[in-house]
Structure formats: C-alpha cells, structure tokens
Amino acid sequence: MVSQDLSKIRKNIQEYVGTRVKLKTNKGRRKIIINEGILEDAYPSVFVVKVKNAFEDTFRTISYSYTDILTKTVELSFYKDND
C-alpha cells in the first residue's frame, strides 16, 4: 500500500520538473520554513529543488525524499504558468 502511494507521488512530481514550486517544510518544534524555487529534477528516491538564498544572490539545491511528502513533513505547491 505505501509503495503504491510513493510511486504515485513520484510520478506526480516528475510531471512538474522545471516548474516553480512553493515548499512548506516542518522542521519540528513549531518551526516551519517556507521556500520558493524551481523543481530541478526527480530521481528514484529523492527530488531536488533549486532555491534562491535570502541574503545573497546565489542559489542552493535542497533534496527531499518522497516519504517527506507522504508523512507531511514537506508540503509542495505548484505554480501555474501565469503566476
């Protein structure tokens, strides 16, 4: 059952590679981090998001596993083309 859910999540994310996303990450102890970036790639066990640093004009990549979405540690929202 869980593997089917993970494959659905993986397939859904792979459709949006290259689009702008909004990440809401729960870091525990009521600490929530919100980032915006571009979904760069989706691998078999993780996906990678390119995020702009808040203080500098540089970018960093953050990787998350599909189980992070399944356990609701990470919430992913996709932007439409005109947003």
PDB file of C-alpha atoms in Angstrom:
ATOM      1  CA  MET A   1       0.000   0.000   0.000  1.00  0.00           C
ATOM      2  CA  VAL A   2       2.712   2.529   0.945  1.00  0.00           C
ATOM      3  CA  SER A   3       4.850   1.700  -2.095  1.00  0.00           C
ATOM      4  CA  GLN A   4       1.877   2.422  -4.358  1.00  0.00           C
ATOM      5  CA  ASP A   5       1.417   5.800  -2.679  1.00  0.00           C
ATOM      6  CA  LEU A   6       5.113   6.607  -3.088  1.00  0.00           C
ATOM      7  CA  SER A   7       5.053   5.700  -6.775  1.00  0.00           C
ATOM      8  CA  LYS A   8       2.014   7.975  -7.261  1.00  0.00           C
ATOM      9  CA  ILE A   9       3.819  10.838  -5.535  1.00  0.00           C
ATOM     10  CA  ARG A  10       6.981  10.213  -7.590  1.00  0.00           C
ATOM     11  CA  LYS A  11       5.048  10.140 -10.866  1.00  0.00           C
ATOM     12  CA  ASN A  12       3.154  13.317  -9.992  1.00  0.00           C
ATOM     13  CA  ILE A  13       6.341  15.198  -9.106  1.00  0.00           C
ATOM     14  CA  GLN A  14       8.122  14.040 -12.274  1.00  0.00           C
ATOM     15  CA  GLU A  15       5.403  15.712 -14.344  1.00  0.00           C
ATOM     16  CA  TYR A  16       6.296  19.099 -12.841  1.00  0.00           C
ATOM     17  CA  VAL A  17      10.092  19.051 -13.297  1.00  0.00           C
ATOM     18  CA  GLY A  18      11.225  22.513 -14.381  1.00  0.00           C
ATOM     19  CA  THR A  19       8.287  24.406 -12.887  1.00  0.00           C
ATOM     20  CA  ARG A  20       8.181  26.856  -9.995  1.00  0.00           C
ATOM     21  CA  VAL A  21       7.159  25.389  -6.637  1.00  0.00           C
ATOM     22  CA  LYS A  22       6.458  26.523  -3.091  1.00  0.00           C
ATOM     23  CA  LEU A  23       7.800  24.356  -0.260  1.00  0.00           C
ATOM     24  CA  LYS A  24       6.467  24.375   3.273  1.00  0.00           C
ATOM     25  CA  THR A  25       8.850  22.361   5.452  1.00  0.00           C
ATOM     26  CA  ASN A  26       8.050  21.352   9.030  1.00  0.00           C
ATOM     27  CA  LYS A  27      11.327  21.322  10.970  1.00  0.00           C
ATOM     28  CA  GLY A  28       9.715  20.377  14.287  1.00  0.00           C
ATOM     29  CA  ARG A  29       9.033  22.349  17.464  1.00  0.00           C
ATOM     30  CA  ARG A  30       6.631  24.656  15.647  1.00  0.00           C
ATOM     31  CA  LYS A  31       9.342  25.750  13.217  1.00  0.00           C
ATOM     32  CA  ILE A  32       8.062  25.942   9.654  1.00  0.00           C
ATOM     33  CA  ILE A  33      10.209  27.122   6.756  1.00  0.00           C
ATOM     34  CA  ILE A  34       8.655  28.345   3.505  1.00  0.00           C
ATOM     35  CA  ASN A  35      10.779  28.445   0.344  1.00  0.00           C
ATOM     36  CA  GLU A  36      10.090  29.079  -3.306  1.00  0.00           C
ATOM     37  CA  GLY A  37      12.178  27.594  -6.047  1.00  0.00           C
ATOM     38  CA  ILE A  38      12.305  25.509  -9.184  1.00  0.00           C
ATOM     39  CA  LEU A  39      11.809  21.756  -9.171  1.00  0.00           C
ATOM     40  CA  GLU A  40      15.102  20.815 -10.773  1.00  0.00           C
ATOM     41  CA  ASP A  41      14.998  17.018 -11.040  1.00  0.00           C
ATOM     42  CA  ALA A  42      13.250  13.907  -9.748  1.00  0.00           C
ATOM     43  CA  TYR A  43      15.325  10.829  -9.017  1.00  0.00           C
ATOM     44  CA  PRO A  44      14.097   7.358  -7.952  1.00  0.00           C
ATOM     45  CA  SER A  45      14.229   8.131  -4.216  1.00  0.00           C
ATOM     46  CA  VAL A  46      14.583  11.947  -3.937  1.00  0.00           C
ATOM     47  CA  PHE A  47      13.652  15.149  -5.735  1.00  0.00           C
ATOM     48  CA  VAL A  48      15.767  18.300  -5.925  1.00  0.00           C
ATOM     49  CA  VAL A  49      14.597  21.916  -5.644  1.00  0.00           C
ATOM     50  CA  LYS A  50      16.775  24.917  -6.545  1.00  0.00           C
ATOM     51  CA  VAL A  51      16.152  27.743  -4.051  1.00  0.00           C
ATOM     52  CA  LYS A  52      17.479  31.310  -4.028  1.00  0.00           C
ATOM     53  CA  ASN A  53      19.291  32.319  -0.831  1.00  0.00           C
ATOM     54  CA  ALA A  54      17.582  35.105   1.088  1.00  0.00           C
ATOM     55  CA  PHE A  55      20.723  37.114   1.886  1.00  0.00           C
ATOM     56  CA  GLU A  56      22.815  36.692  -1.252  1.00  0.00           C
ATOM     57  CA  ASP A  57      22.229  36.442  -4.962  1.00  0.00           C
ATOM     58  CA  THR A  58      23.194  32.769  -5.007  1.00  0.00           C
ATOM     59  CA  PHE A  59      21.230  29.565  -5.345  1.00  0.00           C
ATOM     60  CA  ARG A  60      21.340  26.339  -3.378  1.00  0.00           C
ATOM     61  CA  THR A  61      19.827  22.961  -4.004  1.00  0.00           C
ATOM     62  CA  ILE A  62      17.755  21.123  -1.441  1.00  0.00           C
ATOM     63  CA  SER A  63      16.783  17.483  -1.781  1.00  0.00           C
ATOM     64  CA  TYR A  64      13.772  15.817  -0.210  1.00  0.00           C
ATOM     65  CA  SER A  65      12.582  12.238  -0.242  1.00  0.00           C
ATOM     66  CA  TYR A  66       9.123  11.231  -1.399  1.00  0.00           C
ATOM     67  CA  THR A  67       8.399   9.912   2.095  1.00  0.00           C
ATOM     68  CA  ASP A  68       8.717  13.508   3.359  1.00  0.00           C
ATOM     69  CA  ILE A  69       5.596  14.304   1.343  1.00  0.00           C
ATOM     70  CA  LEU A  70       3.876  11.107   2.429  1.00  0.00           C
ATOM     71  CA  THR A  71       4.466  11.897   6.115  1.00  0.00           C
ATOM     72  CA  LYS A  72       3.528  15.573   5.533  1.00  0.00           C
ATOM     73  CA  THR A  73       6.912  16.846   6.659  1.00  0.00           C
ATOM     74  CA  VAL A  74       7.046  18.724   3.350  1.00  0.00           C
ATOM     75  CA  GLU A  75       4.101  20.273   1.532  1.00  0.00           C
ATOM     76  CA  LEU A  76       4.633  21.044  -2.137  1.00  0.00           C
ATOM     77  CA  SER A  77       2.540  23.536  -4.121  1.00  0.00           C
ATOM     78  CA  PHE A  78       2.957  24.028  -7.864  1.00  0.00           C
ATOM     79  CA  TYR A  79       2.568  27.408  -9.551  1.00  0.00           C
ATOM     80  CA  LYS A  80       0.670  27.755 -12.785  1.00  0.00           C
ATOM     81  CA  ASP A  81       2.394  29.313 -15.790  1.00  0.00           C
ATOM     82  CA  ASN A  82       0.783  32.726 -15.316  1.00  0.00           C
ATOM     83  CA  ASP A  83       1.505  33.060 -11.550  1.00  0.00           C
TER      84      ASP A  83
END
